[in-house]
mmCIF file of C-alpha atoms in Angstrom:
data_model
loop_
_atom_site.group_PDB
_atom_site.id
_atom_site.type_symbol
_atom_site.label_atom_id
_atom_site.label_comp_id
_atom_site.label_asym_id
_atom_site.label_seq_id
_atom_site.Cartn_x
_atom_site.Cartn_y
_atom_site.Cartn_z
ATOM 1 C CA MET A 26 122.386 106.373 86.941
ATOM 2 C CA GLN A 27 121.641 108.440 90.043
ATOM 3 C CA ASN A 28 118.310 108.439 91.783
ATOM 4 C CA ALA A 29 116.467 111.694 91.254
ATOM 5 C CA ARG A 30 116.094 113.613 94.506
ATOM 6 C CA VAL A 31 112.453 114.349 95.258
ATOM 7 C CA ILE A 32 111.850 117.868 96.506
ATOM 8 C CA ILE A 33 108.879 118.367 98.782
ATOM 9 C CA ASP A 34 107.641 121.932 99.211
ATOM 10 C CA VAL A 35 105.936 122.461 102.577
ATOM 11 C CA ARG A 36 103.913 125.681 102.588
ATOM 12 C CA ALA A 37 100.687 127.383 103.550
ATOM 13 C CA GLY A 38 97.692 125.992 101.717
ATOM 14 C CA LYS A 39 96.178 127.891 98.805
ATOM 15 C CA GLU A 40 92.622 127.850 97.580
ATOM 16 C CA GLY A 41 93.823 126.221 94.365
ATOM 17 C CA ASP A 42 94.888 123.197 96.453
ATOM 18 C CA LEU A 43 91.256 122.364 97.282
ATOM 19 C CA PRO A 44 90.671 119.683 94.599
ATOM 20 C CA ALA A 45 93.787 117.774 95.725
ATOM 21 C CA LEU A 46 92.891 118.179 99.416
ATOM 22 C CA LEU A 47 89.409 116.874 98.607
ATOM 23 C CA GLU A 48 90.806 113.795 96.867
ATOM 24 C CA ILE A 49 93.170 112.993 99.756
ATOM 25 C CA TYR A 50 90.405 113.333 102.333
ATOM 26 C CA ASN A 51 87.860 111.352 100.308
ATOM 27 C CA HIS A 52 90.449 108.597 99.863
ATOM 28 C CA HIS A 53 90.635 108.260 103.659
ATOM 29 C CA ILE A 54 86.836 108.263 103.936
ATOM 30 C CA ARG A 55 86.611 105.441 101.374
ATOM 31 C CA THR A 56 89.483 103.268 102.527
ATOM 32 C CA GLY A 57 90.283 103.742 106.189
ATOM 33 C CA TYR A 58 89.434 104.940 109.632
ATOM 34 C CA ALA A 59 91.576 108.083 109.983
ATOM 35 C CA THR A 60 88.349 110.059 109.652
ATOM 36 C CA PHE A 61 85.001 109.033 111.023
ATOM 37 C CA ASP A 62 83.200 110.585 108.060
ATOM 38 C CA GLU A 63 81.478 107.866 106.058
ATOM 39 C CA VAL A 64 80.190 109.802 103.045
ATOM 40 C CA GLU A 65 82.574 111.515 100.656
ATOM 41 C CA VAL A 66 82.555 115.287 100.860
ATOM 42 C CA SER A 67 82.000 117.642 97.942
ATOM 43 C CA LEU A 68 84.110 120.530 96.706
ATOM 44 C CA ASP A 69 81.489 122.904 98.135
ATOM 45 C CA ASP A 70 81.902 121.197 101.535
ATOM 46 C CA ARG A 71 85.654 121.708 101.274
ATOM 47 C CA ARG A 72 85.208 125.368 100.363
ATOM 48 C CA ALA A 73 83.285 125.951 103.599
ATOM 49 C CA TRP A 74 85.995 124.010 105.470
ATOM 50 C CA TRP A 75 88.713 126.060 103.728
ATOM 51 C CA ALA A 76 87.142 129.283 104.986
ATOM 52 C CA THR A 77 87.902 128.274 108.598
ATOM 53 C CA TYR A 78 91.682 128.592 108.039
ATOM 54 C CA ALA A 79 93.871 131.667 107.674
ATOM 55 C CA PRO A 80 97.559 132.466 107.031
ATOM 56 C CA VAL A 81 97.727 134.037 110.517
ATOM 57 C CA GLY A 82 96.287 132.965 113.849
ATOM 58 C CA SER A 83 95.996 129.535 115.377
ATOM 59 C CA HIS A 84 93.831 127.848 112.715
ATOM 60 C CA ARG A 85 96.186 126.933 109.888
ATOM 61 C CA LEU A 86 96.355 124.662 106.882
ATOM 62 C CA ILE A 87 99.796 123.520 105.704
ATOM 63 C CA VAL A 88 100.336 121.458 102.542
ATOM 64 C CA ALA A 89 103.162 119.348 101.173
ATOM 65 C CA ALA A 90 103.616 119.368 97.402
ATOM 66 C CA GLU A 91 105.884 117.262 95.221
ATOM 67 C CA ASP A 92 106.567 118.812 91.816
ATOM 68 C CA GLY A 93 103.473 120.973 92.300
ATOM 69 C CA ARG A 94 101.200 118.030 93.228
ATOM 70 C CA VAL A 95 99.723 118.218 96.732
ATOM 71 C CA VAL A 96 100.573 114.985 98.542
ATOM 72 C CA GLY A 97 99.478 115.825 102.083
ATOM 73 C CA TYR A 98 98.251 118.413 104.518
ATOM 74 C CA ALA A 99 98.116 119.282 108.206
ATOM 75 C CA THR A 100 95.587 121.462 109.998
ATOM 76 C CA SER A 101 95.075 123.076 113.362
ATOM 77 C CA SER A 102 91.398 123.571 114.110
ATOM 78 C CA PRO A 103 89.292 124.693 117.050
ATOM 79 C CA TYR A 104 89.134 121.927 119.656
ATOM 80 C CA ARG A 105 85.775 122.895 121.184
ATOM 81 C CA ALA A 106 83.453 125.889 120.857
ATOM 82 C CA HIS A 107 83.604 126.768 124.565
ATOM 83 C CA PRO A 108 85.557 129.983 125.310
ATOM 84 C CA ALA A 109 87.739 128.095 127.792
ATOM 85 C CA PHE A 110 89.232 126.146 124.858
ATOM 86 C CA GLN A 111 89.964 129.182 122.671
ATOM 87 C CA ARG A 112 93.745 128.598 122.906
ATOM 88 C CA THR A 113 93.605 124.842 122.402
ATOM 89 C CA VAL A 114 93.793 123.457 118.861
ATOM 90 C CA GLU A 115 93.196 119.990 117.462
ATOM 91 C CA THR A 116 95.560 118.883 114.732
ATOM 92 C CA SER A 117 95.118 116.491 111.826
ATOM 93 C CA VAL A 118 97.504 115.152 109.202
ATOM 94 C CA TYR A 119 96.380 113.430 105.997
ATOM 95 C CA LEU A 120 98.628 112.048 103.265
ATOM 96 C CA ALA A 121 98.039 110.730 99.769
ATOM 97 C CA PRO A 122 98.528 106.936 99.759
ATOM 98 C CA ASP A 123 101.752 107.152 97.719
ATOM 99 C CA ALA A 124 103.210 109.767 100.099
ATOM 100 C CA MET A 125 103.090 107.646 103.247
ATOM 101 C CA GLY A 126 106.284 106.463 104.900
ATOM 102 C CA GLN A 127 108.481 109.208 103.438
ATOM 103 C CA GLY A 128 108.679 111.605 106.400
ATOM 104 C CA ILE A 129 106.214 114.042 104.861
ATOM 105 C CA GLY A 130 103.850 113.897 107.840
ATOM 106 C CA GLY A 131 106.720 114.911 110.107
ATOM 107 C CA ARG A 132 107.658 117.832 107.887
ATOM 108 C CA LEU A 133 104.053 119.008 107.837
ATOM 109 C CA TYR A 134 103.810 118.755 111.626
ATOM 110 C CA ASP A 135 107.133 120.553 112.126
ATOM 111 C CA MET A 136 105.993 123.556 110.093
ATOM 112 C CA LEU A 137 102.534 123.606 111.660
ATOM 113 C CA LEU A 138 103.898 123.465 115.212
ATOM 114 C CA ALA A 139 106.516 126.129 114.446
ATOM 115 C CA GLU A 140 103.851 128.458 113.057
ATOM 116 C CA LEU A 141 101.593 127.845 116.053
ATOM 117 C CA GLY A 142 104.451 129.043 118.265
ATOM 118 C CA ASP A 143 103.810 132.569 116.998
ATOM 119 C CA THR A 144 100.091 132.487 117.880
ATOM 120 C CA GLU A 145 97.944 132.647 120.995
ATOM 121 C CA ALA A 146 97.514 128.852 120.903
ATOM 122 C CA HIS A 147 99.010 127.200 123.969
ATOM 123 C CA HIS A 148 97.935 123.548 123.753
ATOM 124 C CA VAL A 149 97.610 120.981 120.966
ATOM 125 C CA VAL A 150 95.501 117.823 121.055
ATOM 126 C CA ALA A 151 95.235 115.066 118.470
ATOM 127 C CA ALA A 152 93.333 111.806 118.130
ATOM 128 C CA VAL A 153 94.614 108.754 116.269
ATOM 129 C CA ALA A 154 92.119 106.081 115.226
ATOM 130 C CA LEU A 155 93.594 102.646 115.863
ATOM 131 C CA PRO A 156 95.368 100.711 114.625
ATOM 132 C CA ASN A 157 97.741 103.250 113.088
ATOM 133 C CA ASP A 158 101.304 102.622 114.218
ATOM 134 C CA ALA A 159 102.734 105.235 111.839
ATOM 135 C CA SER A 160 100.542 108.031 113.204
ATOM 136 C CA VAL A 161 101.196 107.011 116.816
ATOM 137 C CA ALA A 162 104.947 107.112 116.086
ATOM 138 C CA LEU A 163 104.584 110.500 114.368
ATOM 139 C CA HIS A 164 102.895 112.040 117.403
ATOM 140 C CA LEU A 165 105.358 110.556 119.874
ATOM 141 C CA SER A 166 108.279 111.804 117.746
ATOM 142 C CA ARG A 167 106.853 115.345 117.954
ATOM 143 C CA GLN A 168 106.809 115.190 121.775
ATOM 144 C CA PHE A 169 103.115 114.517 122.177
ATOM 145 C CA THR A 170 102.188 112.464 125.220
ATOM 146 C CA VAL A 171 99.427 109.878 125.368
ATOM 147 C CA VAL A 172 96.391 111.028 127.339
ATOM 148 C CA GLY A 173 94.353 107.846 126.971
ATOM 149 C CA THR A 174 92.356 105.641 124.657
ATOM 150 C CA PHE A 175 88.645 105.585 123.977
ATOM 151 C CA THR A 176 87.965 101.907 123.304
ATOM 152 C CA GLY A 177 85.432 100.958 120.635
ATOM 153 C CA TYR A 178 83.639 104.286 120.966
ATOM 154 C CA ALA A 179 82.906 104.774 117.266
ATOM 155 C CA ILE A 180 81.510 102.495 114.577
ATOM 156 C CA LYS A 181 82.430 102.869 110.908
ATOM 157 C CA ARG A 182 81.452 100.341 108.243
ATOM 158 C CA GLY A 183 80.276 98.015 111.017
ATOM 159 C CA ARG A 184 83.645 98.018 112.784
ATOM 160 C CA ARG A 185 84.215 99.377 116.298
ATOM 161 C CA ILE A 186 87.008 101.951 116.304
ATOM 162 C CA SER A 187 89.207 103.022 119.202
ATOM 163 C CA SER A 188 91.221 106.248 119.317
ATOM 164 C CA THR A 189 94.245 107.221 121.340
ATOM 165 C CA TRP A 190 94.376 110.891 122.287
ATOM 166 C CA PHE A 191 97.595 112.890 122.489
ATOM 167 C CA GLU A 192 98.505 116.314 123.859
ATOM 168 C CA ARG A 193 101.438 118.691 124.040
ATOM 169 C CA PRO A 194 102.052 122.342 124.785
ATOM 170 C CA VAL A 195 102.597 124.470 121.690
ATOM 171 C CA ARG A 196 105.888 125.800 123.017
ATOM 172 C CA MET A 197 108.222 123.164 124.443
#
């Protein structure tokens, strides 16, 4: 018997993906430190968040779906509100727990970075809450360089969290 080949569709996010995106994000709020949010967000919160992304421009939302089920997503968001940072984006990648370790994060990043190449964005930054060896490896494999680490600068569930920051130009 042959193993069934899993096909992952990586595409622009659709509004109908919101419930799955909400569940993935809330999972990370409940169980880890990839987000510093401590209270689960609502579908209305995610609708407002959704409105900040578009199929064109430098603020994108890319999803990975397996057999129609969303298993992860990547975003490029404004880094800071100051006009000087208008062409800098901050990226995030979140995966469903059963989708980790399968290369899906890399596929999401590859599509996101390729699409950013056709925009006015010129610089990408990302923060990885530690420890998270898989996310550090993902960023290094996509030619991000380490900028530095904020040590114990956040507290979530009584634990001090450090984050390593990464950067890269959009076009290499």
